CSV table of C-alpha atoms in Angstrom, one decimal:
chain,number,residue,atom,x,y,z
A,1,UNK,CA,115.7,123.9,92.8
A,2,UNK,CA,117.6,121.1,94.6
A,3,UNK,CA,119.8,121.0,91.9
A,4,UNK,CA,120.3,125.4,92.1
A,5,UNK,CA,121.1,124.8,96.1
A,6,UNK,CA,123.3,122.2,96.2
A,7,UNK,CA,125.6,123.8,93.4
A,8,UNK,CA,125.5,127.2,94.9
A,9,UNK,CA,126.6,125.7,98.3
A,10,UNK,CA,129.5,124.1,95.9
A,11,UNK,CA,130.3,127.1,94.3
A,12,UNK,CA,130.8,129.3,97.5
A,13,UNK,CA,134.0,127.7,98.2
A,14,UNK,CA,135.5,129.5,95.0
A,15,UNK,CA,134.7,132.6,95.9
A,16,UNK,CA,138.2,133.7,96.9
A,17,UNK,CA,139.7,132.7,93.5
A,18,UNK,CA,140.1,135.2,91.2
A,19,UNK,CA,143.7,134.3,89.7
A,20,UNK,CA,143.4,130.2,88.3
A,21,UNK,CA,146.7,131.0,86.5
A,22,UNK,CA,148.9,130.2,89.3
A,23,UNK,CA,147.1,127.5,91.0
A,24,UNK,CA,148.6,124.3,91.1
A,25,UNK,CA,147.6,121.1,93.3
A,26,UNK,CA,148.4,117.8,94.2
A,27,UNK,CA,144.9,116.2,94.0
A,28,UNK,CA,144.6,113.0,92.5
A,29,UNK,CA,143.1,113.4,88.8
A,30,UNK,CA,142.8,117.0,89.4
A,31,UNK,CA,146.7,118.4,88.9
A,32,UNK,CA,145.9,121.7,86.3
A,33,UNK,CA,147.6,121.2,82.8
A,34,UNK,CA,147.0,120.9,79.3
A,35,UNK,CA,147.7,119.6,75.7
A,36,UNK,CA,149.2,119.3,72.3
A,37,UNK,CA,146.0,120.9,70.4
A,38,UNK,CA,146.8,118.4,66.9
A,39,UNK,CA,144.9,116.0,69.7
A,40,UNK,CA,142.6,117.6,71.0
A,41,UNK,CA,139.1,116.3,70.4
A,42,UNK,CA,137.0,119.5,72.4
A,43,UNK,CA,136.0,119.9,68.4
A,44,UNK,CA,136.4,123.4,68.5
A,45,UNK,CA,137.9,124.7,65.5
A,46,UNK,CA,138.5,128.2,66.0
A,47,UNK,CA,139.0,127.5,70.1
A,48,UNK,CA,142.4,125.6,69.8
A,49,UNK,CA,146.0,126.3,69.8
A,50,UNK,CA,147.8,125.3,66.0
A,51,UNK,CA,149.4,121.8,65.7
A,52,UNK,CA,152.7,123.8,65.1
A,53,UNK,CA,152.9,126.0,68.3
A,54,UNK,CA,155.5,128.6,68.6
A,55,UNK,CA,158.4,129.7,70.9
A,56,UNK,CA,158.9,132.3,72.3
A,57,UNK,CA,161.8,134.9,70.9
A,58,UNK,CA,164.0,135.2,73.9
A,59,UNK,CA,167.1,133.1,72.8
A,60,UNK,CA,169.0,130.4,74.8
A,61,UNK,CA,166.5,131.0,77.7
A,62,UNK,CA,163.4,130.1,75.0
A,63,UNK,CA,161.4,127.2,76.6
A,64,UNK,CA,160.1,125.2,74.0
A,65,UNK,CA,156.0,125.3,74.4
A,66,UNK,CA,155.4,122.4,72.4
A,67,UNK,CA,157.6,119.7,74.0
A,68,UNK,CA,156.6,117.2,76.4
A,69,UNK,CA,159.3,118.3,78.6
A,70,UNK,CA,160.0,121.1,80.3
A,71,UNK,CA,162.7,123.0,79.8
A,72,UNK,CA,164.2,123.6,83.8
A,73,UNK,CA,167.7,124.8,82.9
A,74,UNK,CA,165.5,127.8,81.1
A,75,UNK,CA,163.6,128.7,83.4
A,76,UNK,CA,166.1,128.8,86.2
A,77,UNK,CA,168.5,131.3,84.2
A,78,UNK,CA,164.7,133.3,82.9
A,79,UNK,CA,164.0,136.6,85.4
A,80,UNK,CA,161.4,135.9,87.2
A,81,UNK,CA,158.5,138.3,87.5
A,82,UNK,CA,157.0,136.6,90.7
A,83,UNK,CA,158.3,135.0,93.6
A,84,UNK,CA,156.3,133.5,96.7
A,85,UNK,CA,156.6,131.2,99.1
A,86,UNK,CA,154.2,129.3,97.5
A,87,UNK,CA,155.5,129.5,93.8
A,88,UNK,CA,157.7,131.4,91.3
A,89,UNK,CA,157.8,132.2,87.6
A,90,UNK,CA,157.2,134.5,85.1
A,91,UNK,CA,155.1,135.5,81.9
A,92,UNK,CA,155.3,135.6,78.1
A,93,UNK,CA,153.3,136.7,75.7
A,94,UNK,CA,154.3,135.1,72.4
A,95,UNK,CA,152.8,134.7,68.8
A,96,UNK,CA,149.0,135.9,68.1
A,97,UNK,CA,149.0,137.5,71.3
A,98,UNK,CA,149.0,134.2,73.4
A,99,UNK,CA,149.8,134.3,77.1
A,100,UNK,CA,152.5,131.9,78.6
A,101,UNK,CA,152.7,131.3,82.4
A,102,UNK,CA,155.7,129.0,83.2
A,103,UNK,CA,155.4,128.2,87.0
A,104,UNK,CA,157.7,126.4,90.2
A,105,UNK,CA,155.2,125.2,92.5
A,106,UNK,CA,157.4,124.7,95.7
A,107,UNK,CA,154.5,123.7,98.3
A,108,UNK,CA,154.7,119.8,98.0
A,109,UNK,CA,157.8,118.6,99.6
A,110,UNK,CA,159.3,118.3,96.1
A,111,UNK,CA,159.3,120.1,93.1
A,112,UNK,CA,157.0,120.5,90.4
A,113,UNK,CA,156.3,122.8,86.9
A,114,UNK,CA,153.7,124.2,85.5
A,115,UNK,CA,153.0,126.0,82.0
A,116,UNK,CA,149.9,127.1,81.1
A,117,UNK,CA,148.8,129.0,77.8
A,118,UNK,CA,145.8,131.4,77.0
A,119,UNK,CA,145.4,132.2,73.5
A,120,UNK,CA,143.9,136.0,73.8
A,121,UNK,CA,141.1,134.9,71.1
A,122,UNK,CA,139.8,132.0,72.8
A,123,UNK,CA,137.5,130.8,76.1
A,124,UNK,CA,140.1,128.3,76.4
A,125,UNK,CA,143.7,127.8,78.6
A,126,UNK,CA,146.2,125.1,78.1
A,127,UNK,CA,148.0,123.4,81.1
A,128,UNK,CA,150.8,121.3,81.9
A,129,UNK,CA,151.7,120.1,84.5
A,130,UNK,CA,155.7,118.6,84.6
A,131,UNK,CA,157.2,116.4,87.6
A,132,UNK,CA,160.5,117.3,88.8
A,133,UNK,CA,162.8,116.0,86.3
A,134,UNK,CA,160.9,117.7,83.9
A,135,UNK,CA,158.9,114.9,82.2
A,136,UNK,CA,155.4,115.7,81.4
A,137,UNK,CA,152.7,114.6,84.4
A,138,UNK,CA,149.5,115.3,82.9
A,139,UNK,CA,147.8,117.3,80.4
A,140,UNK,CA,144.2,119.3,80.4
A,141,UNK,CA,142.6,122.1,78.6
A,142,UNK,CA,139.9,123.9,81.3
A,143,UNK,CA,137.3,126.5,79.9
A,144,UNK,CA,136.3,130.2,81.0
A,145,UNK,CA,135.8,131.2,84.7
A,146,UNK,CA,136.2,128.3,87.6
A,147,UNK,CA,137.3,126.1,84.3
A,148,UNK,CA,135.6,123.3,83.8
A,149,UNK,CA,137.4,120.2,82.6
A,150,UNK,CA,137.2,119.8,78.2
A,151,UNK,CA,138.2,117.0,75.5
A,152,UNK,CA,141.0,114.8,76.3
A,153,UNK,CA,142.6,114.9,79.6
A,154,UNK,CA,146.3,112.9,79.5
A,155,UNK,CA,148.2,111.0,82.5
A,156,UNK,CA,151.8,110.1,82.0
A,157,UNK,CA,153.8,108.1,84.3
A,158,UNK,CA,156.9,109.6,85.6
A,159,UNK,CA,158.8,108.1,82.9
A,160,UNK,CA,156.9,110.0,80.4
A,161,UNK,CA,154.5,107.5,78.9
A,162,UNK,CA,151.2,107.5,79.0
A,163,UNK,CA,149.2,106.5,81.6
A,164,UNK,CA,145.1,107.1,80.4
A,165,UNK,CA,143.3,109.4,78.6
A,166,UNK,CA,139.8,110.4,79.7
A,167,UNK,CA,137.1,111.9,77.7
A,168,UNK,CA,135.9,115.4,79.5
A,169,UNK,CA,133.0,115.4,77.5
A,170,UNK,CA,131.6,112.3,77.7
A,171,UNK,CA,127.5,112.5,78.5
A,172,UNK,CA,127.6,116.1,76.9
A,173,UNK,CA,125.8,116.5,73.3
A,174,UNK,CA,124.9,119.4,73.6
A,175,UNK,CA,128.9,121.0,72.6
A,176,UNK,CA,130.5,123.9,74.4
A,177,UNK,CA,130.2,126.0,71.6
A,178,UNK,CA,126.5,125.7,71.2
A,179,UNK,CA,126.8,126.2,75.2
A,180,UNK,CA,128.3,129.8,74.2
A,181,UNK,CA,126.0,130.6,71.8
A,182,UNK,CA,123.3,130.2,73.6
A,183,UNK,CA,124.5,132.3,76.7
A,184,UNK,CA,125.1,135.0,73.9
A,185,UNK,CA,121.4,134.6,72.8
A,186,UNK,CA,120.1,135.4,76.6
A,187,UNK,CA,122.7,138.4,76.6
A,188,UNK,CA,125.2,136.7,78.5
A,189,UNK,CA,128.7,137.3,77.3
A,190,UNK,CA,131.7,135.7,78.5
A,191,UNK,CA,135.0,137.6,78.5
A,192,UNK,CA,137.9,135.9,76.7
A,193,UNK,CA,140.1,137.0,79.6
A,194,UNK,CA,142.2,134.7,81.3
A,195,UNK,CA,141.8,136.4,84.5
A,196,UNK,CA,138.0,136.4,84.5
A,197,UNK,CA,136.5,137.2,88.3
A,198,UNK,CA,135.1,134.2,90.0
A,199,UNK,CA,131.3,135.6,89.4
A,200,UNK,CA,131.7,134.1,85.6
A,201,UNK,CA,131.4,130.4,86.1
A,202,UNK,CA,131.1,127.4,83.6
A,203,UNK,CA,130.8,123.9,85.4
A,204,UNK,CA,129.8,120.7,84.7
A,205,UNK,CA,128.3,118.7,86.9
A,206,UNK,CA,126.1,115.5,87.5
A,207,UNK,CA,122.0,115.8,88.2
A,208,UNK,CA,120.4,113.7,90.7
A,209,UNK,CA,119.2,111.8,88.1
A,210,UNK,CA,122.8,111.1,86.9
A,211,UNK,CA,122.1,112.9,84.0
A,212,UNK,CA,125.0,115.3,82.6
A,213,UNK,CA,124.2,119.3,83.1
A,214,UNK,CA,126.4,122.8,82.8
A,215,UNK,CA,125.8,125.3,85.8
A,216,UNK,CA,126.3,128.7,84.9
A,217,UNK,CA,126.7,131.7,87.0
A,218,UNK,CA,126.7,135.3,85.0
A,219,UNK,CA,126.9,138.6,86.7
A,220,UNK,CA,123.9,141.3,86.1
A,221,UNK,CA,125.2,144.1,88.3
A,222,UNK,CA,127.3,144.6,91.1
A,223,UNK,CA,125.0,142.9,93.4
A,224,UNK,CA,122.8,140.9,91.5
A,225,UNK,CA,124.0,137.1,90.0
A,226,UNK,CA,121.8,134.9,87.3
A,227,UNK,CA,122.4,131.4,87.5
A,228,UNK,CA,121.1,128.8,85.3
A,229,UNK,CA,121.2,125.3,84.7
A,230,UNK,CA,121.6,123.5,80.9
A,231,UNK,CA,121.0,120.0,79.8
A,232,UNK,CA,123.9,119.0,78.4
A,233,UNK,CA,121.7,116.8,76.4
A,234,UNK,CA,120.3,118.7,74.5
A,235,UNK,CA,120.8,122.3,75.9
A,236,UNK,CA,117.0,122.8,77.5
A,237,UNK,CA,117.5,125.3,80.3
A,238,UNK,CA,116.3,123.5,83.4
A,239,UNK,CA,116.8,126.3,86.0
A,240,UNK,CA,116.9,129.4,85.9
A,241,UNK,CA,117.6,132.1,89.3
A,242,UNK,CA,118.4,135.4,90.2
A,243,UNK,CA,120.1,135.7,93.5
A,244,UNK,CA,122.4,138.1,95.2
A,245,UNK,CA,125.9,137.1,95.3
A,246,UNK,CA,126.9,138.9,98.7
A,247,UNK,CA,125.5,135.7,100.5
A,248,UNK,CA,127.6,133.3,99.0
């Protein structure tokens, strides 16, 4: 139970975030991106972009999804389909159905990019994250809901080379997919949506014993939440709760 109140306490702060596409920060180790799928090492075969991704079909104003640049000349002549004071961009939706966000994040005092991919088959998004002359900054691949953090995060120095690399599923046996299959057993089915409500949430997270666990929260009706915690061992549900979600 310590483990259930100390989460949902943690949780409670995402409440308000039902749209990850456009979010961009400036944390350190925490900037939202992700990676060339012929490396990823999430060992999900039918989860992952192909080596060879695509383009999209618009012409000069095609910004190369595959590079570890970003294309900026592109995306200033591209119409925009958004436009805040907090970012602006616009949306593609390119080969086998997969959704393209390119993004401006102008909150930082400088300028950064942001392109982030959803494959419309798959649990999983792709983000990059670009500094301002265009050179990749980091690379991540984030799973359903709040999005937790999977295979092989990437750091590159403004210069483009790589920085580090750091496993996201170190600690975890028990895999992601056999995560998803056993939700499915218990009747809880994740959307492969890429704007999934904040009630759906995959995490990972450390136990007070230091050992490595997934906190899930799964909506049973309007009011009602279950939330449950796996080993991520060797998948033994630890905790299991029913709670209503108007209190957090």
């Amino acid at each position: 139970m310590k483990i259930l109140i100390v989460v949902m306490g943690i949780l409670s702060l995402f409440s308000s975030c039902t749209n990850r596409k456009v979010k961009l920060t400036e944390e350190v180790d925490s900037v939202q991106n992700g990676f060339e799928v012929k490396e990823n090492k999430s060992r999900l075969d039918n989860d992952t972009l192909p080596s060879n991704m695509f383009s999209s079909n618009k012409g000069n104003d095609t910004i190369g999804v595959c590079t570890k640049r970003f294309d900026i000349a592109a995306f200033e002549r591209h119409k925009k389909d958004y436009e805040n004071s907090t970012y602006v961009g616009y949306t593609e939706i390119v080969a086998n159905d997969t959704l393209i966000n390119y993004l401006k994040d102008k909150t930082l005092g400088y300028v950064q990019y942001a392109t982030i991919k959803h494959p419309k088959e798959s649990y999983l998004s792709y983000e990059s994250i670009y500094y301002e002359n265009g050179n990749i900054k980091s690379e991540k691949t984030y799973g359903p809901g709040n999005g937790m953090l999977m295979g092989i995060s990437r750091y590159y120095s403004v210069d483009g080379e790589l920085q580090r690399e750091v496993n996201e599923d170190d600690g975890y046996s028990f895999t992601f997919e056999q995560l998803i299959n056993l939700l499915n057993e218990k009747g809880m089915y994740f959307p492969k949506d890429v704007d999934l409500n904040y009630r759906y949430q995959i995490n990972k997270l450390i136990a007070e014993d230091g050992a490595k666990i997934y906190f899930v929260i799964y909506p049973l009706s309007d009011e009602t939440d279950l939330a449950i915690t796996v080993s991520g061992k060797d998948g033994f549900i630890i905790e299991e709760h029913r709670y209503s979600h108007q209190y957090y």
